[in-house]
Amino acid sequence: MTILDLGSGFGEFCRFARERGAASVTGVEISTRMLAEAKNQTGDSGITYLNAAIEDHPIGGNAFDLIVSRLTLHYIKDYRGVVLAAFRGLREGGSFVFSVEHPICTALLKGWQEDAARNKLFWPVDDYQKEGERTHHWFVDGVVKYHRTVETYVNTLLAAGFRLTRLLEPRAGAAIPADRPDLAGAARRPPLLVIAARKPANAGAADNSQ
Amino acid sequence: MTILDLGSGFGEFCRFARERGAASVTGVEISTRMLAEAKNQTGDSGITYLNAAIEDHPIGGNAFDLIVSRLTLHYIKDYRGVVLAAFRGLREGGSFVFSVEHPICTALLKGWQEDAARNKLFWPVDDYQKEGERTHHWFVDGVVKYHRTVETYVNTLLAAGFRLTRLLEPRAGAAIPADRPDLAGAARRPPLLVIAARKPANAGAADNSQ
């Protein structure tokens, strides 16, 4: 497989894909610091790292069998632009697979409501229908996320010609490691939304009419 | 179109579909009281009402162009069974369109959290990953709903061979009628999930592999 990783971070997935037999992997990452570390950890001519913002990177047409994006698209303002570029960039029969923070989590960045003993009571949702910027404190102040509904994540793919192959809301398993108490909440509201979609083999005759 | 309405209630959709040109509509409804009222309001030999539980009604094979279910499947324990029956019951190219209470709403039946002045603060979510029964007070005590994740609603369709054509999380428009203040919350968390799926024209060669 020829693979493109949009938001490749430290290159974990690029190396994993090569270990699993990918012919070549291209990682695109906006952070020069992460990219330097990725290069530092990678000794493999089958992996190419490029420094660019996802939305600025020109994706070649019919070039990839798989385009992946792990937990980055909720930082991208123009989701539709990325979807259209991914569709063009995939070969027929190729797949676009991505994870994002779940819309239940990005709607309102208030976090778990707790009682006086700091037990988690429930996860608050508000402004779900109001898509757009959410400002968040994440290591530094003012990290901007973009909240989108599940409807938008799914229908934008269908409108582009993709066929939905899978939608996942992964949960923490029953066996949460003792050193990861933070995962307990993942069984109570979904932290992630994962979507897999395929460019149909006969994309010219895509049958996604309503 | 030949249409089946699973949970036809007072028959509103059956009559609407006939007004819009449907050849025939079959409504299935478990409530004899609702069914009597539906028959009372309907003078149309193109509409047939049947008294049965959705999960008990035997759907004929390749018989329908459209199978509809409005806000009933979250009361049904065996969602997968209904999906499989609907797939068999549809002609190739036919559609299954349904609405359910949104999983964000069925996860925890606590309702809006309010301040002392009864202003809505946010909608609480918990136990999202824990599918199954939820007991609710709705006119009478002990009405049972079944909470399912978006993942389950979608992937069960895909696994049955359906192709997803549309997913909607309808919101109340900007213009909420003055006499429906209850709709204000519908712009803050999605009350409904609507899914449209199609039995592919060449269902034998359904291409829903992962």
Short mmCIF file of C-alpha atoms in Angstrom, two decimals, chain A residues 163 207-210, chain B residues 1 59-67 82-98 156-166 195-208:
data_model
loop_
_atom_site.label_atom_id
_atom_site.label_comp_id
_atom_site.label_asym_id
_atom_site.label_seq_id
_atom_site.Cartn_x
_atom_site.Cartn_y
_atom_site.Cartn_z
CA ARG A 163 -18.99 5.17 0.78
CA ASP A 207 -24.27 5.68 -6.27
CA ASN A 208 -24.77 7.96 -3.33
CA SER A 209 -27.95 9.63 -4.47
CA GLN A 210 -30.54 10.27 -1.80
CA MET B 1 -43.91 3.26 -4.25
CA ILE B 59 -42.09 -8.60 6.45
CA GLY B 60 -42.50 -10.12 3.00
CA GLY B 61 -39.32 -10.52 0.95
CA ASN B 62 -38.45 -7.98 -1.79
CA ALA B 63 -41.86 -6.40 -1.28
CA PHE B 64 -41.22 -2.72 -0.50
CA ASP B 65 -39.60 0.30 -2.11
CA LEU B 66 -39.43 2.17 1.19
CA ILE B 67 -39.56 1.08 4.81
CA VAL B 82 -35.57 -5.32 12.48
CA VAL B 83 -32.63 -4.24 10.30
CA LEU B 84 -32.22 -7.73 8.85
CA ALA B 85 -35.97 -8.03 8.24
CA ALA B 86 -36.05 -4.60 6.57
CA PHE B 87 -33.14 -5.56 4.31
CA ARG B 88 -34.94 -8.71 3.17
CA GLY B 89 -38.23 -6.85 2.82
CA LEU B 90 -36.86 -4.16 0.52
CA ARG B 91 -36.55 -4.47 -3.21
CA GLU B 92 -33.07 -3.82 -4.60
CA GLY B 93 -32.51 -0.08 -4.63
CA GLY B 94 -35.14 0.40 -1.92
CA SER B 95 -34.56 2.56 1.16
CA PHE B 96 -34.88 2.15 4.91
CA VAL B 97 -35.35 5.52 6.64
CA PHE B 98 -35.86 5.88 10.36
CA THR B 156 -25.62 -2.83 12.09
CA LEU B 157 -26.98 -1.39 8.85
CA LEU B 158 -23.62 -1.73 7.07
CA ALA B 159 -23.16 -5.30 8.33
CA ALA B 160 -26.61 -6.22 6.97
CA GLY B 161 -25.57 -5.05 3.51
CA PHE B 162 -27.14 -1.59 3.56
CA ARG B 163 -25.37 1.42 2.14
CA LEU B 164 -25.61 4.56 4.26
CA THR B 165 -27.05 7.41 2.23
CA ARG B 166 -27.63 10.07 4.88
CA ILE B 195 -30.65 7.59 9.18
CA ALA B 196 -31.32 6.73 5.55
CA ALA B 197 -29.82 3.59 4.04
CA ARG B 198 -30.29 1.82 0.77
CA LYS B 199 -30.31 -1.81 -0.25
CA PRO B 200 -27.82 -1.71 -3.13
CA ALA B 201 -29.15 -2.36 -6.63
CA ASN B 202 -26.85 -5.35 -6.82
CA ALA B 203 -27.31 -6.49 -3.25
CA GLY B 204 -25.82 -9.85 -4.06
CA ALA B 205 -22.56 -8.11 -4.84
CA ALA B 206 -22.81 -5.66 -1.94
CA ASP B 207 -19.42 -4.07 -1.47
CA ASN B 208 -19.33 -3.26 2.21
#
